Amino acid sequence: SGVTQTSAQFGWNTVSGATAYKLFINGNLKAGGVQAKSYQYSDLIANSSYQFGVAATGASGDSSISSTANYITLPNVPTGLTLGSQTDHSVSLNWSQSNGGNAAVTTFNIYREGSLIGTSSTPAYVDTTYKNTNSNYSVCAVTSAGASANSAAVSVQMIPLSISLGTLNQSTYTTIRPTFIGGSNCEIDLSSLKWAYGEQNAEYFVNQGNSFTGSFAAVQNGTYTVYVKDSSGNASVSTA
C-alpha cells in the first residue's frame, strides 16, 4: 500500500471464485466491478482518518467486506515559508499549515542546507545556531502517519562583516577594543586582526600592520585603522 496526502494505493490476494471486487471507504461503496487486484483511492483529504475495504463478487453474490485497513493520510506540505528577522547569530522563520482533516497532531521539522536542525510544535522557529552564512531553509510537516515533502526553500544571506571602533580618546595613550558588527566572535578569524597608524586600505595589511587580539595600545593621537577577516576570508577595515 502507499498513502499520500490525497491518495491511497492498495492491493489484495485473489479470492477463489471471484469475478470482480468492490472497494469501500469508511463503509461506503467507492467502486464496483474492479477486475484488477489493486486499486488507487483518490480525492482524499490530507491528515484524515480512513478505513479502506474490499469485498469479492462472484456467481453466488457478494462477500462481506472481508479485508479492511485503517490509515491516516499524510499531512499537507507547509506553505509560505518566510524570513521573520535575522541577526549574525539567529534567524526566525514563519510559515502556514493547512491541517486538512486534523486527524493527527502536526509538528514540524526544520532544515538548513538539507540537514535537520530542530523541531517545532507551531508554524514558527528561531534558529539560534545560525553562523552568519548564506543558507537555505525548508520545513516539513510530521504526524503519526509520516512526513510531508519539504516546503519551498527560503534563502538567507550573510550579514557583511564590518567593525566599529568607537571614539578614540584624545590622549597620549588609548586602548581600542573593536566591536564586531555583522559577525559574532565565532565567525571572526582572530589570527587576522591587525592595526596600523594612519588611514589604510585592506591591501596595506597583506604584508604590513601590527597583529593584536582584542585590543591594542594607541601610543599617540591620530588616526588608526583596524583590519580583520571573517572565517570565509572576507576582509574589512575601519578607521577612527
Tab-separated table of C-alpha atoms in Angstrom:
chain	number	residue	atom	x	y	z
A	1	SER	CA	0.000	0.000	0.000
A	2	GLY	CA	1.023	3.624	-0.486
A	3	VAL	CA	-0.716	6.529	1.200
A	4	THR	CA	-0.108	10.185	0.331
A	5	GLN	CA	-1.927	13.412	1.198
A	6	THR	CA	-4.747	12.781	-1.298
A	7	SER	CA	-4.498	9.166	-2.464
A	8	ALA	CA	-4.042	5.590	-1.291
A	9	GLN	CA	-2.957	2.550	-3.308
A	10	PHE	CA	-3.968	-0.927	-2.051
A	11	GLY	CA	-3.661	-4.472	-3.329
A	12	TRP	CA	-5.169	-7.773	-2.181
A	13	ASN	CA	-4.920	-11.501	-2.758
A	14	THR	CA	-7.060	-13.322	-5.307
A	15	VAL	CA	-10.285	-14.742	-3.893
A	16	SER	CA	-11.245	-18.147	-5.329
A	17	GLY	CA	-14.425	-17.889	-7.417
A	18	ALA	CA	-14.412	-14.095	-7.508
A	19	THR	CA	-15.230	-12.467	-10.826
A	20	ALA	CA	-14.713	-8.881	-9.624
A	21	TYR	CA	-14.205	-6.805	-6.495
A	22	LYS	CA	-15.947	-3.924	-4.736
A	23	LEU	CA	-13.983	-1.235	-2.938
A	24	PHE	CA	-15.214	0.636	0.121
A	25	ILE	CA	-14.082	3.701	2.043
A	26	ASN	CA	-15.357	4.241	5.577
A	27	GLY	CA	-18.021	1.618	4.871
A	28	ASN	CA	-19.319	3.323	1.730
A	29	LEU	CA	-19.033	1.846	-1.746
A	30	LYS	CA	-16.281	3.580	-3.699
A	31	ALA	CA	-16.071	1.394	-6.834
A	32	GLY	CA	-17.556	-1.851	-8.152
A	33	GLY	CA	-16.709	-4.314	-10.907
A	34	VAL	CA	-12.963	-3.913	-10.340
A	35	GLN	CA	-11.159	-6.680	-12.230
A	36	ALA	CA	-7.632	-5.917	-11.053
A	37	LYS	CA	-6.176	-6.935	-7.694
A	38	SER	CA	-5.239	-3.369	-6.763
A	39	TYR	CA	-6.978	-0.019	-6.598
A	40	GLN	CA	-5.986	3.607	-6.066
A	41	TYR	CA	-8.304	5.725	-3.969
A	42	SER	CA	-8.170	9.405	-4.915
A	43	ASP	CA	-9.599	12.762	-3.835
A	44	LEU	CA	-8.750	12.090	-0.195
A	45	ILE	CA	-8.217	14.844	2.373
A	46	ALA	CA	-4.792	15.305	3.980
A	47	ASN	CA	-4.325	14.335	7.635
A	48	SER	CA	-7.642	12.445	7.685
A	49	SER	CA	-8.562	9.010	9.028
A	50	TYR	CA	-9.912	6.424	6.565
A	51	GLN	CA	-10.914	2.768	6.602
A	52	PHE	CA	-10.393	1.058	3.260
A	53	GLY	CA	-12.147	-2.242	2.469
A	54	VAL	CA	-12.599	-4.808	-0.277
A	55	ALA	CA	-15.319	-7.412	-0.972
A	56	ALA	CA	-15.423	-10.155	-3.610
A	57	THR	CA	-18.209	-10.528	-6.207
A	58	GLY	CA	-18.980	-13.939	-7.696
A	59	ALA	CA	-21.720	-16.151	-9.138
A	60	SER	CA	-23.268	-16.611	-5.689
A	61	GLY	CA	-23.265	-12.864	-4.935
A	62	ASP	CA	-21.106	-10.528	-2.874
A	63	SER	CA	-18.980	-11.450	0.092
A	64	SER	CA	-18.899	-9.322	3.160
A	65	ILE	CA	-16.160	-6.690	3.398
A	66	SER	CA	-13.553	-9.301	4.136
A	67	SER	CA	-10.460	-7.160	4.389
A	68	THR	CA	-10.034	-3.658	5.853
A	69	ALA	CA	-7.117	-1.321	6.509
A	70	ASN	CA	-7.092	1.823	8.619
A	71	TYR	CA	-4.806	4.683	7.643
A	72	ILE	CA	-4.308	8.393	8.216
A	73	THR	CA	-3.293	10.338	5.118
A	74	LEU	CA	-0.072	12.324	5.193
A	75	PRO	CA	-0.100	15.999	6.224
A	76	ASN	CA	-0.072	18.837	3.709
A	77	VAL	CA	3.226	20.412	2.698
A	78	PRO	CA	3.825	23.678	4.612
A	79	THR	CA	3.479	26.827	2.519
A	80	GLY	CA	4.523	30.464	2.703
A	81	LEU	CA	7.872	29.948	4.430
A	82	THR	CA	9.286	33.423	5.094
A	83	LEU	CA	12.154	35.046	6.947
A	84	GLY	CA	10.920	36.916	10.009
A	85	SER	CA	14.137	38.505	11.260
A	86	GLN	CA	17.870	37.911	11.096
A	87	THR	CA	20.967	38.750	13.097
A	88	ASP	CA	24.503	37.441	12.717
A	89	HIS	CA	23.663	34.560	15.060
A	90	SER	CA	19.926	33.876	14.689
A	91	VAL	CA	17.195	33.537	12.057
A	92	SER	CA	13.455	33.478	12.711
A	93	LEU	CA	11.113	31.672	10.319
A	94	ASN	CA	7.333	31.614	9.850
A	95	TRP	CA	5.076	29.529	7.608
A	96	SER	CA	1.482	28.367	7.138
A	97	GLN	CA	-0.032	24.918	7.543
A	98	SER	CA	-3.371	23.549	6.366
A	99	ASN	CA	-4.235	20.684	8.704
A	100	GLY	CA	-6.797	19.016	6.427
A	101	GLY	CA	-8.909	16.615	8.468
A	102	ASN	CA	-6.825	17.276	11.586
A	103	ALA	CA	-6.803	13.560	12.440
A	104	ALA	CA	-3.328	13.635	13.999
A	105	VAL	CA	-1.206	16.194	15.837
A	106	THR	CA	1.110	18.053	13.469
A	107	THR	CA	4.661	19.053	14.314
A	108	PHE	CA	7.392	20.384	12.052
A	109	ASN	CA	10.967	19.532	11.133
A	110	ILE	CA	13.220	22.459	10.211
A	111	TYR	CA	16.136	22.029	7.797
A	112	ARG	CA	19.111	24.251	6.963
A	113	GLU	CA	21.039	23.295	3.852
A	114	GLY	CA	19.181	19.968	3.864
A	115	SER	CA	20.182	18.996	7.417
A	116	LEU	CA	17.681	18.729	10.269
A	117	ILE	CA	18.383	21.462	12.846
A	118	GLY	CA	15.274	21.406	15.025
A	119	THR	CA	11.569	20.763	15.509
A	120	SER	CA	8.592	22.938	16.381
A	121	SER	CA	5.023	22.359	17.527
A	122	THR	CA	3.904	25.639	15.907
A	123	PRO	CA	4.459	27.133	12.426
A	124	ALA	CA	7.380	29.260	13.618
A	125	TYR	CA	11.000	28.648	14.593
A	126	VAL	CA	14.105	30.584	15.681
A	127	ASP	CA	17.439	29.118	14.615
A	128	THR	CA	19.931	30.106	17.314
A	129	THR	CA	22.727	28.001	15.794
A	130	TYR	CA	22.978	30.182	12.675
A	131	LYS	CA	26.578	31.173	11.864
A	132	ASN	CA	26.118	34.143	9.514
A	133	THR	CA	26.457	32.228	6.257
A	134	ASN	CA	24.394	32.119	3.071
A	135	SER	CA	21.826	29.432	3.879
A	136	ASN	CA	18.635	27.822	2.571
A	137	TYR	CA	15.867	26.787	4.962
A	138	SER	CA	12.908	24.461	4.439
A	139	VAL	CA	10.349	22.761	6.684
A	140	CYS	CA	8.118	19.693	6.549
A	141	ALA	CA	5.022	18.669	8.473
A	142	VAL	CA	5.104	15.491	10.563
A	143	THR	CA	2.267	13.403	12.040
A	144	SER	CA	1.934	9.825	13.266
A	145	ALA	CA	1.255	8.901	9.623
A	146	GLY	CA	4.612	10.198	8.425
A	147	ALA	CA	6.162	13.353	6.986
A	148	SER	CA	5.170	15.589	4.113
A	149	ALA	CA	7.591	16.657	1.441
A	150	ASN	CA	9.741	19.668	2.281
A	151	SER	CA	8.379	23.131	1.647
A	152	ALA	CA	9.795	25.527	-0.904
A	153	ALA	CA	13.035	26.917	0.491
A	154	VAL	CA	13.727	30.438	1.694
A	155	SER	CA	17.230	31.889	1.342
A	156	VAL	CA	19.134	33.851	3.962
A	157	GLN	CA	22.139	35.946	3.024
A	158	MET	CA	25.035	36.554	5.400
A	159	ILE	CA	25.315	39.982	7.007
A	160	PRO	CA	28.506	41.622	5.676
A	161	LEU	CA	31.288	41.987	8.207
A	162	SER	CA	32.146	45.445	9.499
A	163	ILE	CA	33.961	46.896	12.504
A	164	SER	CA	33.046	49.632	14.948
A	165	LEU	CA	35.968	51.214	16.799
A	166	GLY	CA	34.005	53.703	18.857
A	167	THR	CA	35.516	57.093	19.737
A	168	LEU	CA	39.269	57.440	20.014
A	169	ASN	CA	40.138	59.472	23.109
A	170	GLN	CA	42.436	62.420	22.555
A	171	SER	CA	45.091	61.263	24.988
A	172	THR	CA	48.636	60.064	24.562
A	173	TYR	CA	47.681	56.508	25.480
A	174	THR	CA	44.440	54.900	24.363
A	175	THR	CA	43.258	51.311	24.165
A	176	ILE	CA	40.882	50.454	21.328
A	177	ARG	CA	38.620	47.422	21.738
A	178	PRO	CA	36.845	46.687	18.434
A	179	THR	CA	33.196	45.583	18.433
A	180	PHE	CA	32.379	43.320	15.534
A	181	ILE	CA	29.103	44.046	13.738
A	182	GLY	CA	27.646	41.519	11.317
A	183	GLY	CA	29.560	38.543	12.633
A	184	SER	CA	29.893	37.133	16.125
A	185	ASN	CA	33.292	36.220	17.515
A	186	CYS	CA	32.925	32.605	16.398
A	187	GLU	CA	32.979	33.800	12.765
A	188	ILE	CA	35.921	36.171	13.179
A	189	ASP	CA	39.359	34.900	12.203
A	190	LEU	CA	41.108	36.220	15.301
A	191	SER	CA	44.518	35.422	13.841
A	192	SER	CA	43.860	38.015	11.089
A	193	LEU	CA	43.456	41.032	13.436
A	194	LYS	CA	45.880	43.857	12.631
A	195	TRP	CA	46.136	47.579	13.314
A	196	ALA	CA	48.102	50.414	11.776
A	197	TYR	CA	48.645	54.111	12.472
A	198	GLY	CA	47.039	56.293	9.839
A	199	GLU	CA	44.241	55.619	7.363
A	200	GLN	CA	44.988	52.430	5.394
A	201	ASN	CA	43.139	50.167	2.982
A	202	ALA	CA	42.793	46.393	3.074
A	203	GLU	CA	45.644	45.852	0.615
A	204	TYR	CA	48.038	47.563	3.027
A	205	PHE	CA	47.570	44.791	5.575
A	206	VAL	CA	48.518	41.925	3.272
A	207	ASN	CA	52.182	42.269	4.249
A	208	GLN	CA	52.088	45.050	6.851
A	209	GLY	CA	50.316	46.018	10.052
A	210	ASN	CA	50.591	45.065	13.723
A	211	SER	CA	48.850	41.920	14.946
A	212	PHE	CA	46.697	42.020	18.095
A	213	THR	CA	43.971	40.071	19.874
A	214	GLY	CA	41.015	42.071	21.194
A	215	SER	CA	42.748	45.376	21.938
A	216	PHE	CA	45.915	47.356	21.362
A	217	ALA	CA	47.600	50.438	22.835
A	218	ALA	CA	47.450	53.626	20.777
A	219	VAL	CA	50.591	55.443	21.879
A	220	GLN	CA	49.905	58.716	20.038
A	221	ASN	CA	46.912	60.738	18.972
A	222	GLY	CA	45.787	60.479	15.391
A	223	THR	CA	44.039	58.132	13.017
A	224	TYR	CA	44.120	54.356	13.465
A	225	THR	CA	42.905	51.578	11.156
A	226	VAL	CA	41.888	48.095	12.217
A	227	TYR	CA	41.772	45.150	9.794
A	228	VAL	CA	40.050	41.785	10.206
A	229	LYS	CA	38.808	38.819	8.157
A	230	ASP	CA	35.889	36.521	8.853
A	231	SER	CA	36.053	32.737	8.643
A	232	SER	CA	35.113	32.890	4.939
A	233	GLY	CA	38.016	35.193	4.132
A	234	ASN	CA	36.009	38.427	3.725
A	235	ALA	CA	38.125	41.380	4.810
A	236	SER	CA	37.024	44.609	6.485
A	237	VAL	CA	38.771	47.754	7.639
A	238	SER	CA	37.585	50.533	9.941
A	239	THR	CA	39.238	53.832	10.756
A	240	ALA	CA	38.899	56.112	13.776
